[in-house]
JSON list of C-alpha atoms in Angstrom, two decimals:
[
{"chain": "Z", "resi": 1, "resn": "GLU", "atom": "CA", "xyz": [-18.76, -24.54, 25.25]},
{"chain": "Z", "resi": 2, "resn": "ARG", "atom": "CA", "xyz": [-16.80, -21.26, 25.83]},
{"chain": "Z", "resi": 3, "resn": "SER", "atom": "CA", "xyz": [-17.88, -18.00, 23.72]},
{"chain": "Z", "resi": 4, "resn": "PHE", "atom": "CA", "xyz": [-17.03, -14.33, 24.44]},
{"chain": "Z", "resi": 5, "resn": "ALA", "atom": "CA", "xyz": [-16.54, -11.32, 22.17]},
{"chain": "Z", "resi": 6, "resn": "LEU", "atom": "CA", "xyz": [-12.54, -11.13, 21.93]},
{"chain": "Z", "resi": 7, "resn": "GLU", "atom": "CA", "xyz": [-12.56, -7.31, 21.05]},
{"chain": "Z", "resi": 8, "resn": "SER", "atom": "CA", "xyz": [-13.90, -6.52, 24.82]},
{"chain": "Z", "resi": 9, "resn": "VAL", "atom": "CA", "xyz": [-10.28, -8.69, 25.86]},
{"chain": "Z", "resi": 10, "resn": "ILE", "atom": "CA", "xyz": [-7.90, -7.10, 23.52]},
{"chain": "Z", "resi": 11, "resn": "PRO", "atom": "CA", "xyz": [-8.03, -4.88, 20.60]},
{"chain": "Z", "resi": 12, "resn": "LEU", "atom": "CA", "xyz": [-8.40, -6.88, 17.10]},
{"chain": "Z", "resi": 13, "resn": "THR", "atom": "CA", "xyz": [-5.79, -5.36, 14.46]},
{"chain": "Z", "resi": 14, "resn": "ASN", "atom": "CA", "xyz": [-3.65, -7.75, 12.11]},
{"chain": "Z", "resi": 15, "resn": "GLN", "atom": "CA", "xyz": [-0.96, -8.40, 14.54]},
{"chain": "Z", "resi": 16, "resn": "VAL", "atom": "CA", "xyz": [-3.22, -10.75, 16.58]},
{"chain": "Z", "resi": 17, "resn": "VAL", "atom": "CA", "xyz": [-2.16, -14.38, 16.94]},
{"chain": "Z", "resi": 18, "resn": "ILE", "atom": "CA", "xyz": [-3.82, -17.12, 18.74]},
{"chain": "Z", "resi": 19, "resn": "ARG", "atom": "CA", "xyz": [-1.72, -19.31, 20.87]},
{"chain": "Z", "resi": 20, "resn": "PHE", "atom": "CA", "xyz": [-2.51, -22.47, 22.63]},
{"chain": "Z", "resi": 21, "resn": "ARG", "atom": "CA", "xyz": [0.02, -23.25, 25.33]},
{"chain": "Z", "resi": 22, "resn": "VAL", "atom": "CA", "xyz": [0.05, -27.22, 27.59]},
{"chain": "Z", "resi": 23, "resn": "ALA", "atom": "CA", "xyz": [2.05, -27.79, 31.08]},
{"chain": "Z", "resi": 24, "resn": "ASP", "atom": "CA", "xyz": [2.99, -29.93, 33.11]},
{"chain": "Z", "resi": 25, "resn": "GLU", "atom": "CA", "xyz": [3.99, -29.18, 36.72]},
{"chain": "Z", "resi": 26, "resn": "PRO", "atom": "CA", "xyz": [6.28, -30.18, 38.27]},
{"chain": "Z", "resi": 27, "resn": "ASN", "atom": "CA", "xyz": [7.49, -30.79, 34.56]},
{"chain": "Z", "resi": 28, "resn": "ASN", "atom": "CA", "xyz": [7.98, -34.78, 35.17]},
{"chain": "Z", "resi": 29, "resn": "ASP", "atom": "CA", "xyz": [5.65, -36.54, 32.55]},
{"chain": "Z", "resi": 30, "resn": "LEU", "atom": "CA", "xyz": [4.12, -36.68, 29.24]},
{"chain": "Z", "resi": 31, "resn": "THR", "atom": "CA", "xyz": [2.38, -33.35, 28.35]},
{"chain": "Z", "resi": 32, "resn": "GLU", "atom": "CA", "xyz": [0.02, -33.45, 25.40]},
{"chain": "Z", "resi": 33, "resn": "GLY", "atom": "CA", "xyz": [-2.83, -30.90, 24.34]},
{"chain": "Z", "resi": 34, "resn": "LEU", "atom": "CA", "xyz": [-5.71, -30.76, 21.82]},
{"chain": "Z", "resi": 35, "resn": "VAL", "atom": "CA", "xyz": [-8.05, -27.69, 20.71]},
{"chain": "Z", "resi": 36, "resn": "ASP", "atom": "CA", "xyz": [-10.97, -29.34, 18.65]},
{"chain": "Z", "resi": 37, "resn": "ASP", "atom": "CA", "xyz": [-13.53, -27.53, 16.69]},
{"chain": "Z", "resi": 38, "resn": "LEU", "atom": "CA", "xyz": [-12.26, -23.74, 17.25]},
{"chain": "Z", "resi": 39, "resn": "GLU", "atom": "CA", "xyz": [-14.79, -21.59, 15.37]},
{"chain": "Z", "resi": 40, "resn": "LEU", "atom": "CA", "xyz": [-13.63, -18.07, 14.99]},
{"chain": "Z", "resi": 41, "resn": "ARG", "atom": "CA", "xyz": [-16.60, -15.84, 13.93]},
{"chain": "Z", "resi": 42, "resn": "THR", "atom": "CA", "xyz": [-16.82, -11.92, 13.03]},
{"chain": "Z", "resi": 43, "resn": "ARG", "atom": "CA", "xyz": [-20.31, -10.05, 13.27]},
{"chain": "Z", "resi": 44, "resn": "SER", "atom": "CA", "xyz": [-20.61, -7.13, 11.21]},
{"chain": "Z", "resi": 45, "resn": "SER", "atom": "CA", "xyz": [-23.87, -6.19, 9.29]},
{"chain": "Z", "resi": 46, "resn": "ASP", "atom": "CA", "xyz": [-21.31, -4.97, 6.35]},
{"chain": "Z", "resi": 47, "resn": "PRO", "atom": "CA", "xyz": [-19.83, -7.39, 3.80]},
{"chain": "Z", "resi": 48, "resn": "ARG", "atom": "CA", "xyz": [-16.64, -8.28, 5.04]},
{"chain": "Z", "resi": 49, "resn": "LEU", "atom": "CA", "xyz": [-12.93, -9.16, 2.94]},
{"chain": "Z", "resi": 50, "resn": "PHE", "atom": "CA", "xyz": [-10.27, -11.34, 4.39]},
{"chain": "Z", "resi": 51, "resn": "LEU", "atom": "CA", "xyz": [-7.32, -13.16, 3.28]},
{"chain": "Z", "resi": 52, "resn": "TYR", "atom": "CA", "xyz": [-5.84, -16.46, 4.05]},
{"chain": "Z", "resi": 53, "resn": "GLY", "atom": "CA", "xyz": [-2.21, -17.49, 3.45]},
{"chain": "Z", "resi": 54, "resn": "PRO", "atom": "CA", "xyz": [1.06, -15.86, 2.58]},
{"chain": "Z", "resi": 55, "resn": "THR", "atom": "CA", "xyz": [1.45, -12.61, 0.83]},
{"chain": "Z", "resi": 56, "resn": "GLN", "atom": "CA", "xyz": [4.27, -13.44, -1.35]},
{"chain": "Z", "resi": 57, "resn": "ALA", "atom": "CA", "xyz": [4.53, -14.13, -4.98]},
{"chain": "Z", "resi": 58, "resn": "GLY", "atom": "CA", "xyz": [3.93, -17.73, -6.29]},
{"chain": "Z", "resi": 59, "resn": "ALA", "atom": "CA", "xyz": [2.11, -18.56, -3.41]},
{"chain": "Z", "resi": 60, "resn": "ASP", "atom": "CA", "xyz": [-1.66, -19.84, -3.38]},
{"chain": "Z", "resi": 61, "resn": "ALA", "atom": "CA", "xyz": [-3.92, -17.53, -1.00]},
{"chain": "Z", "resi": 62, "resn": "SER", "atom": "CA", "xyz": [-8.03, -17.34, -0.58]},
{"chain": "Z", "resi": 63, "resn": "PHE", "atom": "CA", "xyz": [-10.02, -14.63, -0.35]},
{"chain": "Z", "resi": 64, "resn": "PHE", "atom": "CA", "xyz": [-12.98, -14.80, 1.83]},
{"chain": "Z", "resi": 65, "resn": "ILE", "atom": "CA", "xyz": [-15.95, -12.83, 1.17]},
{"chain": "Z", "resi": 66, "resn": "GLY", "atom": "CA", "xyz": [-18.61, -12.43, 4.04]},
{"chain": "Z", "resi": 67, "resn": "GLY", "atom": "CA", "xyz": [-21.60, -11.49, 2.88]},
{"chain": "Z", "resi": 68, "resn": "PHE", "atom": "CA", "xyz": [-25.16, -12.65, 2.83]},
{"chain": "Z", "resi": 69, "resn": "PRO", "atom": "CA", "xyz": [-26.38, -16.33, 1.62]},
{"chain": "Z", "resi": 70, "resn": "GLY", "atom": "CA", "xyz": [-26.63, -16.72, -2.23]},
{"chain": "Z", "resi": 71, "resn": "ALA", "atom": "CA", "xyz": [-25.07, -13.08, -2.87]},
{"chain": "Z", "resi": 72, "resn": "ARG", "atom": "CA", "xyz": [-22.88, -12.87, -5.99]},
{"chain": "Z", "resi": 73, "resn": "PHE", "atom": "CA", "xyz": [-19.66, -10.86, -5.26]},
{"chain": "Z", "resi": 74, "resn": "ASP", "atom": "CA", "xyz": [-16.97, -9.17, -7.56]},
{"chain": "Z", "resi": 75, "resn": "LEU", "atom": "CA", "xyz": [-13.32, -8.78, -6.45]},
{"chain": "Z", "resi": 76, "resn": "ALA", "atom": "CA", "xyz": [-11.17, -6.27, -7.55]},
{"chain": "Z", "resi": 77, "resn": "TRP", "atom": "CA", "xyz": [-7.54, -5.17, -7.56]},
{"chain": "Z", "resi": 78, "resn": "SER", "atom": "CA", "xyz": [-5.61, -1.95, -8.30]},
{"chain": "Z", "resi": 79, "resn": "THR", "atom": "CA", "xyz": [-2.19, -0.54, -7.56]},
{"chain": "Z", "resi": 80, "resn": "GLN", "atom": "CA", "xyz": [-3.77, 2.66, -6.05]},
{"chain": "Z", "resi": 81, "resn": "ARG", "atom": "CA", "xyz": [-6.34, 3.21, -3.05]},
{"chain": "Z", "resi": 82, "resn": "THR", "atom": "CA", "xyz": [-7.83, 6.12, -2.14]},
{"chain": "Z", "resi": 83, "resn": "GLY", "atom": "CA", "xyz": [-9.86, 7.63, 0.53]},
{"chain": "Z", "resi": 84, "resn": "GLY", "atom": "CA", "xyz": [-13.15, 6.55, -1.14]},
{"chain": "Z", "resi": 85, "resn": "SER", "atom": "CA", "xyz": [-15.71, 7.50, -3.06]},
{"chain": "Z", "resi": 86, "resn": "SER", "atom": "CA", "xyz": [-19.56, 6.68, -3.17]},
{"chain": "Z", "resi": 87, "resn": "VAL", "atom": "CA", "xyz": [-21.30, 4.64, -5.84]},
{"chain": "Z", "resi": 88, "resn": "PRO", "atom": "CA", "xyz": [-24.91, 4.82, -6.29]},
{"chain": "Z", "resi": 89, "resn": "ASN", "atom": "CA", "xyz": [-26.85, 1.95, -5.17]},
{"chain": "Z", "resi": 90, "resn": "ILE", "atom": "CA", "xyz": [-24.00, 0.42, -3.36]},
{"chain": "Z", "resi": 91, "resn": "ALA", "atom": "CA", "xyz": [-23.67, 1.10, 0.57]},
{"chain": "Z", "resi": 92, "resn": "GLY", "atom": "CA", "xyz": [-20.32, 1.62, 1.51]},
{"chain": "Z", "resi": 93, "resn": "SER", "atom": "CA", "xyz": [-17.18, 3.42, -0.14]},
{"chain": "Z", "resi": 94, "resn": "PHE", "atom": "CA", "xyz": [-15.42, 2.12, -2.89]},
{"chain": "Z", "resi": 95, "resn": "LYS", "atom": "CA", "xyz": [-11.57, 2.78, -2.08]},
{"chain": "Z", "resi": 96, "resn": "LEU", "atom": "CA", "xyz": [-9.27, 1.51, -5.19]},
{"chain": "Z", "resi": 97, "resn": "GLY", "atom": "CA", "xyz": [-7.70, 3.94, -7.26]},
{"chain": "Z", "resi": 98, "resn": "SER", "atom": "CA", "xyz": [-7.98, 4.29, -11.09]},
{"chain": "Z", "resi": 99, "resn": "GLY", "atom": "CA", "xyz": [-7.05, 1.35, -13.34]},
{"chain": "Z", "resi": 100, "resn": "TYR", "atom": "CA", "xyz": [-8.62, -0.99, -10.73]},
{"chain": "Z", "resi": 101, "resn": "ARG", "atom": "CA", "xyz": [-9.29, -4.67, -12.26]},
{"chain": "Z", "resi": 102, "resn": "LEU", "atom": "CA", "xyz": [-12.33, -6.94, -11.83]},
{"chain": "Z", "resi": 103, "resn": "PHE", "atom": "CA", "xyz": [-10.37, -10.68, -11.35]},
{"chain": "Z", "resi": 104, "resn": "ALA", "atom": "CA", "xyz": [-12.76, -12.88, -10.01]},
{"chain": "Z", "resi": 105, "resn": "SER", "atom": "CA", "xyz": [-16.56, -13.04, -9.45]},
{"chain": "Z", "resi": 106, "resn": "GLY", "atom": "CA", "xyz": [-18.69, -16.04, -7.61]},
{"chain": "Z", "resi": 107, "resn": "PHE", "atom": "CA", "xyz": [-21.60, -16.55, -4.98]},
{"chain": "Z", "resi": 108, "resn": "CYS", "atom": "CA", "xyz": [-21.52, -16.83, -1.49]},
{"chain": "Z", "resi": 109, "resn": "ASP", "atom": "CA", "xyz": [-22.77, -19.73, -0.09]},
{"chain": "Z", "resi": 110, "resn": "ALA", "atom": "CA", "xyz": [-25.73, -20.38, 2.39]},
{"chain": "Z", "resi": 111, "resn": "THR", "atom": "CA", "xyz": [-23.78, -19.09, 5.48]},
{"chain": "Z", "resi": 112, "resn": "GLY", "atom": "CA", "xyz": [-22.98, -16.18, 3.54]},
{"chain": "Z", "resi": 113, "resn": "LEU", "atom": "CA", "xyz": [-19.44, -16.88, 2.64]},
{"chain": "Z", "resi": 114, "resn": "GLY", "atom": "CA", "xyz": [-17.71, -16.75, -0.59]},
{"chain": "Z", "resi": 115, "resn": "LYS", "atom": "CA", "xyz": [-14.09, -17.64, -1.73]},
{"chain": "Z", "resi": 116, "resn": "HIS", "atom": "CA", "xyz": [-11.75, -17.41, -4.21]},
{"chain": "Z", "resi": 117, "resn": "LEU", "atom": "CA", "xyz": [-8.41, -18.70, -4.61]},
{"chain": "Z", "resi": 118, "resn": "LEU", "atom": "CA", "xyz": [-5.39, -16.90, -6.36]},
{"chain": "Z", "resi": 119, "resn": "VAL", "atom": "CA", "xyz": [-2.03, -17.63, -7.31]},
{"chain": "Z", "resi": 120, "resn": "PHE", "atom": "CA", "xyz": [-0.18, -13.99, -6.79]},
{"chain": "Z", "resi": 121, "resn": "PRO", "atom": "CA", "xyz": [1.77, -13.97, -9.61]},
{"chain": "Z", "resi": 122, "resn": "PRO", "atom": "CA", "xyz": [5.53, -13.07, -9.96]},
{"chain": "Z", "resi": 123, "resn": "THR", "atom": "CA", "xyz": [5.07, -9.53, -11.27]},
{"chain": "Z", "resi": 124, "resn": "ALA", "atom": "CA", "xyz": [3.57, -8.75, -7.54]},
{"chain": "Z", "resi": 125, "resn": "THR", "atom": "CA", "xyz": [6.90, -8.69, -6.33]},
{"chain": "Z", "resi": 126, "resn": "GLY", "atom": "CA", "xyz": [8.34, -5.50, -4.57]},
{"chain": "Z", "resi": 127, "resn": "ARG", "atom": "CA", "xyz": [4.76, -4.07, -4.86]},
{"chain": "Z", "resi": 128, "resn": "THR", "atom": "CA", "xyz": [1.67, -2.83, -2.96]},
{"chain": "Z", "resi": 129, "resn": "LEU", "atom": "CA", "xyz": [-1.51, -4.37, -4.29]},
{"chain": "Z", "resi": 130, "resn": "HIS", "atom": "CA", "xyz": [-5.31, -3.47, -2.94]},
{"chain": "Z", "resi": 131, "resn": "PHE", "atom": "CA", "xyz": [-8.39, -5.43, -3.07]},
{"chain": "Z", "resi": 132, "resn": "GLN", "atom": "CA", "xyz": [-11.87, -4.99, -2.88]},
{"chain": "Z", "resi": 133, "resn": "ALA", "atom": "CA", "xyz": [-15.21, -6.65, -3.20]},
{"chain": "Z", "resi": 134, "resn": "VAL", "atom": "CA", "xyz": [-18.50, -5.51, -3.72]},
{"chain": "Z", "resi": 135, "resn": "ALA", "atom": "CA", "xyz": [-21.46, -8.06, -2.52]},
{"chain": "Z", "resi": 136, "resn": "GLY", "atom": "CA", "xyz": [-24.85, -8.22, -3.89]},
{"chain": "Z", "resi": 137, "resn": "PHE", "atom": "CA", "xyz": [-24.15, -6.09, -6.97]},
{"chain": "Z", "resi": 138, "resn": "GLY", "atom": "CA", "xyz": [-27.68, -5.22, -8.71]},
{"chain": "Z", "resi": 139, "resn": "THR", "atom": "CA", "xyz": [-29.78, -5.97, -5.29]},
{"chain": "Z", "resi": 140, "resn": "PRO", "atom": "CA", "xyz": [-30.67, -3.62, -2.70]},
{"chain": "Z", "resi": 141, "resn": "GLN", "atom": "CA", "xyz": [-28.44, -4.93, -0.37]},
{"chain": "Z", "resi": 142, "resn": "ALA", "atom": "CA", "xyz": [-25.34, -4.18, -2.83]},
{"chain": "Z", "resi": 143, "resn": "ALA", "atom": "CA", "xyz": [-22.44, -2.88, -0.31]},
{"chain": "Z", "resi": 144, "resn": "PHE", "atom": "CA", "xyz": [-18.77, -2.86, -0.75]},
{"chain": "Z", "resi": 145, "resn": "THR", "atom": "CA", "xyz": [-16.27, -4.63, 1.50]},
{"chain": "Z", "resi": 146, "resn": "ASN", "atom": "CA", "xyz": [-13.58, -3.18, 3.58]},
{"chain": "Z", "resi": 147, "resn": "ALA", "atom": "CA", "xyz": [-10.31, -2.85, 1.18]},
{"chain": "Z", "resi": 148, "resn": "LEU", "atom": "CA", "xyz": [-6.93, -5.19, 1.60]},
{"chain": "Z", "resi": 149, "resn": "SER", "atom": "CA", "xyz": [-3.40, -3.53, 1.45]},
{"chain": "Z", "resi": 150, "resn": "LEU", "atom": "CA", "xyz": [-1.25, -6.18, 0.68]},
{"chain": "Z", "resi": 151, "resn": "ALA", "atom": "CA", "xyz": [2.82, -5.79, 0.35]},
{"chain": "Z", "resi": 152, "resn": "PHE", "atom": "CA", "xyz": [4.87, -8.39, -1.51]},
{"chain": "Z", "resi": 153, "resn": "PRO", "atom": "CA", "xyz": [8.53, -8.72, -0.42]}
]
């Protein structure tokens, strides 16, 4: 088992790609490679919002909310994003513009991970949509996640 802090090696941006390469020198034999049980973890005291899947209209994508075990989450979207504003009794900044809409609620599991599957509608084409969640609303741990901005070609 090997473990290390990736941010100590490279800057963590949305351009990070993990690539595995297998080679046989002097290239005279069958070469196979296997990666088993790869695990990537984030460590943050703040709730985080992630997206897995393509950002195109009609595509399935999954939002993941890294909160805390048993926390309720509420996920919202807007066509506008702001610099952020504070909301009483919720840590962090609310960064969605006026006209935001709640579109999903759920609960984080025992590991603190919440998930919501979404099919992006055809009306998303040519637009940029902004997403943000709040985890633990109504509790002392209530906090906003980061905001995600997704452009739909």
